[in-house]
mmCIF file of C-alpha atoms in Angstrom:
data_model
loop_
_atom_site.group_PDB
_atom_site.id
_atom_site.type_symbol
_atom_site.label_atom_id
_atom_site.label_comp_id
_atom_site.label_asym_id
_atom_site.label_seq_id
_atom_site.Cartn_x
_atom_site.Cartn_y
_atom_site.Cartn_z
ATOM 1 C CA UNK A 1 -171.037 10.156 52.012
ATOM 2 C CA UNK A 2 -171.526 12.315 48.981
ATOM 3 C CA UNK A 3 -170.099 11.421 45.596
ATOM 4 C CA UNK A 4 -167.610 14.374 45.530
ATOM 5 C CA UNK A 5 -166.212 13.327 48.955
ATOM 6 C CA UNK A 6 -165.782 9.709 47.819
ATOM 7 C CA UNK A 7 -164.002 10.799 44.644
ATOM 8 C CA UNK A 8 -161.673 13.085 46.672
ATOM 9 C CA UNK A 9 -160.816 10.223 49.051
ATOM 10 C CA UNK A 10 -160.252 7.906 46.064
ATOM 11 C CA UNK A 11 -157.937 10.422 44.362
ATOM 12 C CA UNK A 12 -155.972 11.020 47.583
ATOM 13 C CA UNK A 13 -155.591 7.273 48.139
ATOM 14 C CA UNK A 14 -154.536 6.709 44.539
ATOM 15 C CA UNK A 15 -152.004 9.580 44.775
ATOM 16 C CA UNK A 16 -150.545 8.128 47.995
ATOM 17 C CA UNK A 17 -150.171 4.701 46.366
ATOM 18 C CA UNK A 18 -148.385 6.230 43.362
ATOM 19 C CA UNK A 19 -145.984 8.209 45.577
ATOM 20 C CA UNK A 20 -145.178 5.172 47.725
ATOM 21 C CA UNK A 21 -144.609 2.927 44.695
ATOM 22 C CA UNK A 22 -142.296 5.549 43.158
ATOM 23 C CA UNK A 23 -140.109 5.310 46.275
ATOM 24 C CA UNK A 24 -139.380 1.627 45.702
ATOM 25 C CA UNK A 25 -135.777 0.984 46.773
ATOM 26 C CA UNK A 26 -135.434 -1.938 44.341
ATOM 27 C CA UNK A 27 -135.687 0.361 41.340
ATOM 28 C CA UNK A 28 -133.128 -0.844 38.768
ATOM 29 C CA UNK A 29 -133.534 2.011 36.285
ATOM 30 C CA UNK A 30 -130.141 3.443 37.306
ATOM 31 C CA UNK A 31 -128.115 0.251 37.466
ATOM 32 C CA UNK A 32 -124.603 0.437 36.055
ATOM 33 C CA UNK A 33 -123.628 -2.716 34.198
ATOM 34 C CA UNK A 34 -119.998 -3.336 33.219
ATOM 35 C CA UNK A 35 -120.510 -6.963 32.164
ATOM 36 C CA UNK A 36 -119.432 -6.198 28.565
ATOM 37 C CA UNK A 37 -116.044 -4.854 29.699
ATOM 38 C CA UNK A 38 -113.180 -7.107 28.638
ATOM 39 C CA UNK A 39 -111.019 -8.855 31.219
ATOM 40 C CA UNK A 40 -107.842 -7.114 32.297
ATOM 41 C CA UNK A 41 -105.094 -8.168 29.874
ATOM 42 C CA UNK A 42 -102.286 -10.356 31.183
ATOM 43 C CA UNK A 43 -99.374 -7.958 31.679
ATOM 44 C CA UNK A 44 -96.880 -10.844 31.896
ATOM 45 C CA UNK A 45 -97.425 -11.246 28.145
ATOM 46 C CA UNK A 46 -96.787 -7.540 27.414
ATOM 47 C CA UNK A 47 -94.547 -6.484 24.532
ATOM 48 C CA UNK A 48 -92.882 -3.890 26.749
ATOM 49 C CA UNK A 49 -93.072 -2.261 30.162
ATOM 50 C CA UNK A 50 -92.349 1.429 30.809
ATOM 51 C CA UNK A 51 -91.786 2.887 34.273
ATOM 52 C CA UNK A 52 -92.054 6.680 34.349
ATOM 53 C CA UNK A 53 -90.030 8.658 36.914
ATOM 54 C CA UNK A 54 -93.328 9.904 38.401
ATOM 55 C CA UNK A 55 -94.401 6.344 39.265
ATOM 56 C CA UNK A 56 -96.632 5.679 36.256
ATOM 57 C CA UNK A 57 -96.208 2.171 34.874
ATOM 58 C CA UNK A 58 -97.610 1.132 31.536
ATOM 59 C CA UNK A 59 -97.505 -2.097 29.617
ATOM 60 C CA UNK A 60 -97.822 -2.238 25.834
ATOM 61 C CA UNK A 61 -100.068 -5.221 25.190
ATOM 62 C CA UNK A 62 -100.543 -4.737 21.442
ATOM 63 C CA UNK A 63 -98.733 -2.285 19.174
ATOM 64 C CA UNK A 64 -100.707 0.173 17.100
ATOM 65 C CA UNK A 65 -100.256 1.102 13.462
ATOM 66 C CA UNK A 66 -100.371 4.144 11.249
ATOM 67 C CA UNK A 67 -98.362 7.281 10.714
ATOM 68 C CA UNK A 68 -99.752 9.283 13.654
ATOM 69 C CA UNK A 69 -99.210 9.145 17.416
ATOM 70 C CA UNK A 70 -101.324 10.767 20.112
ATOM 71 C CA UNK A 71 -99.886 14.155 20.977
ATOM 72 C CA UNK A 72 -100.751 17.109 23.137
ATOM 73 C CA UNK A 73 -104.131 18.664 22.233
ATOM 74 C CA UNK A 74 -105.306 15.691 20.126
ATOM 75 C CA UNK A 75 -108.899 14.548 20.232
ATOM 76 C CA UNK A 76 -109.151 10.768 20.410
ATOM 77 C CA UNK A 77 -111.608 7.883 20.640
ATOM 78 C CA UNK A 78 -110.605 5.389 23.294
ATOM 79 C CA UNK A 79 -111.928 2.126 24.704
ATOM 80 C CA UNK A 80 -111.152 2.080 28.418
ATOM 81 C CA UNK A 81 -111.908 0.346 31.677
ATOM 82 C CA UNK A 82 -110.777 1.673 35.068
ATOM 83 C CA UNK A 83 -110.301 -0.703 37.995
ATOM 84 C CA UNK A 84 -109.120 -0.451 41.567
ATOM 85 C CA UNK A 85 -106.361 -2.739 42.858
ATOM 86 C CA UNK A 86 -108.957 -5.390 43.759
ATOM 87 C CA UNK A 87 -110.063 -5.509 40.105
ATOM 88 C CA UNK A 88 -113.416 -3.816 40.713
ATOM 89 C CA UNK A 89 -114.496 -1.762 37.699
ATOM 90 C CA UNK A 90 -115.641 1.761 38.515
ATOM 91 C CA UNK A 91 -115.572 3.407 35.057
ATOM 92 C CA UNK A 92 -115.650 2.037 31.539
ATOM 93 C CA UNK A 93 -116.576 2.812 27.960
ATOM 94 C CA UNK A 94 -118.286 -0.605 28.110
ATOM 95 C CA UNK A 95 -121.287 0.393 30.221
ATOM 96 C CA UNK A 96 -124.925 -0.723 30.062
ATOM 97 C CA UNK A 97 -124.490 -2.569 26.758
ATOM 98 C CA UNK A 98 -122.518 0.245 25.085
ATOM 99 C CA UNK A 99 -119.493 -1.146 23.280
ATOM 100 C CA UNK A 100 -118.316 1.929 21.394
ATOM 101 C CA UNK A 101 -115.284 4.032 22.236
ATOM 102 C CA UNK A 102 -115.446 7.262 24.217
ATOM 103 C CA UNK A 103 -114.242 10.634 22.967
ATOM 104 C CA UNK A 104 -111.513 12.447 24.897
ATOM 105 C CA UNK A 105 -110.998 15.995 23.675
ATOM 106 C CA UNK A 106 -107.750 17.918 24.019
ATOM 107 C CA UNK A 107 -106.005 14.949 25.633
ATOM 108 C CA UNK A 108 -102.897 16.906 26.606
ATOM 109 C CA UNK A 109 -104.909 19.277 28.743
ATOM 110 C CA UNK A 110 -105.220 18.038 32.298
ATOM 111 C CA UNK A 111 -108.490 19.950 32.660
ATOM 112 C CA UNK A 112 -111.906 19.339 31.150
ATOM 113 C CA UNK A 113 -114.292 22.053 29.906
ATOM 114 C CA UNK A 114 -115.174 23.024 33.482
ATOM 115 C CA UNK A 115 -111.509 23.415 34.465
ATOM 116 C CA UNK A 116 -111.541 20.202 36.491
ATOM 117 C CA UNK A 117 -108.713 17.692 36.200
ATOM 118 C CA UNK A 118 -110.848 14.839 34.905
ATOM 119 C CA UNK A 119 -108.373 11.912 34.731
ATOM 120 C CA UNK A 120 -105.014 13.039 36.009
ATOM 121 C CA UNK A 121 -101.525 13.490 34.661
ATOM 122 C CA UNK A 122 -100.731 9.758 34.721
ATOM 123 C CA UNK A 123 -103.684 8.984 32.455
ATOM 124 C CA UNK A 124 -102.572 11.605 29.931
ATOM 125 C CA UNK A 125 -98.911 10.537 30.065
ATOM 126 C CA UNK A 126 -99.960 6.911 29.562
ATOM 127 C CA UNK A 127 -101.817 7.767 26.340
ATOM 128 C CA UNK A 128 -99.320 10.095 24.684
ATOM 129 C CA UNK A 129 -97.414 8.378 21.871
ATOM 130 C CA UNK A 130 -100.055 5.707 21.216
ATOM 131 C CA UNK A 131 -100.977 4.737 17.649
ATOM 132 C CA UNK A 132 -104.417 3.615 16.489
ATOM 133 C CA UNK A 133 -105.176 0.055 17.566
ATOM 134 C CA UNK A 134 -102.549 0.104 20.322
ATOM 135 C CA UNK A 135 -103.534 -1.464 23.614
ATOM 136 C CA UNK A 136 -101.959 -0.588 26.970
ATOM 137 C CA UNK A 137 -102.460 -1.239 30.658
ATOM 138 C CA UNK A 138 -101.743 1.805 32.822
ATOM 139 C CA UNK A 139 -100.968 1.518 36.537
ATOM 140 C CA UNK A 140 -101.371 5.045 37.875
ATOM 141 C CA UNK A 141 -100.293 5.945 41.422
ATOM 142 C CA UNK A 142 -102.452 8.339 43.461
ATOM 143 C CA UNK A 143 -99.877 11.144 43.004
ATOM 144 C CA UNK A 144 -100.560 11.059 39.238
ATOM 145 C CA UNK A 145 -104.313 10.504 39.426
ATOM 146 C CA UNK A 146 -107.470 12.242 40.547
ATOM 147 C CA UNK A 147 -108.334 9.203 42.652
ATOM 148 C CA UNK A 148 -107.183 8.434 46.200
ATOM 149 C CA UNK A 149 -105.846 4.980 45.371
ATOM 150 C CA UNK A 150 -103.825 3.426 42.572
ATOM 151 C CA UNK A 151 -105.909 2.991 39.424
ATOM 152 C CA UNK A 152 -105.454 0.407 36.680
ATOM 153 C CA UNK A 153 -106.721 1.312 33.211
ATOM 154 C CA UNK A 154 -106.806 -1.015 30.277
ATOM 155 C CA UNK A 155 -107.070 1.133 27.180
ATOM 156 C CA UNK A 156 -107.169 0.713 23.416
ATOM 157 C CA UNK A 157 -106.820 3.650 21.061
ATOM 158 C CA UNK A 158 -109.639 3.443 18.547
ATOM 159 C CA UNK A 159 -108.950 6.599 16.561
ATOM 160 C CA UNK A 160 -107.024 9.870 16.527
ATOM 161 C CA UNK A 161 -109.614 12.393 15.392
ATOM 162 C CA UNK A 162 -107.326 15.437 14.983
#
């Protein structure tokens, strides 16, 4: 064989090996890790329990402080973890080693920038009236959520931005 043919075969073989190795199904580059998320607070130790006429239940675990409460159209920073009824976490601000709060803009609007209801009315209603440092557990029925099943959020208001 000539040298150009050998180099073409080598390059084709090398390319095939690279493509096959890129298709590895054990690739962990996109793993979601919620191991830093705190445990769900014990609601039997809650300061108070509120049952909304729409079916939303929230427990005040720790009271907040300061002169301001979350109101319609506020931008806030919030620590949160969302779980299903089995306790499986499916969303959290504590993801892949990140332990900082997440920003929620225009909290009273049920729609995000794309016009999509991103969390649901129960989530918004459960946050309104919170003060900085306050911690709550929200139990949101499907009728007040964007999810098919009941969702449990444990949330802590980090900051009211404006």
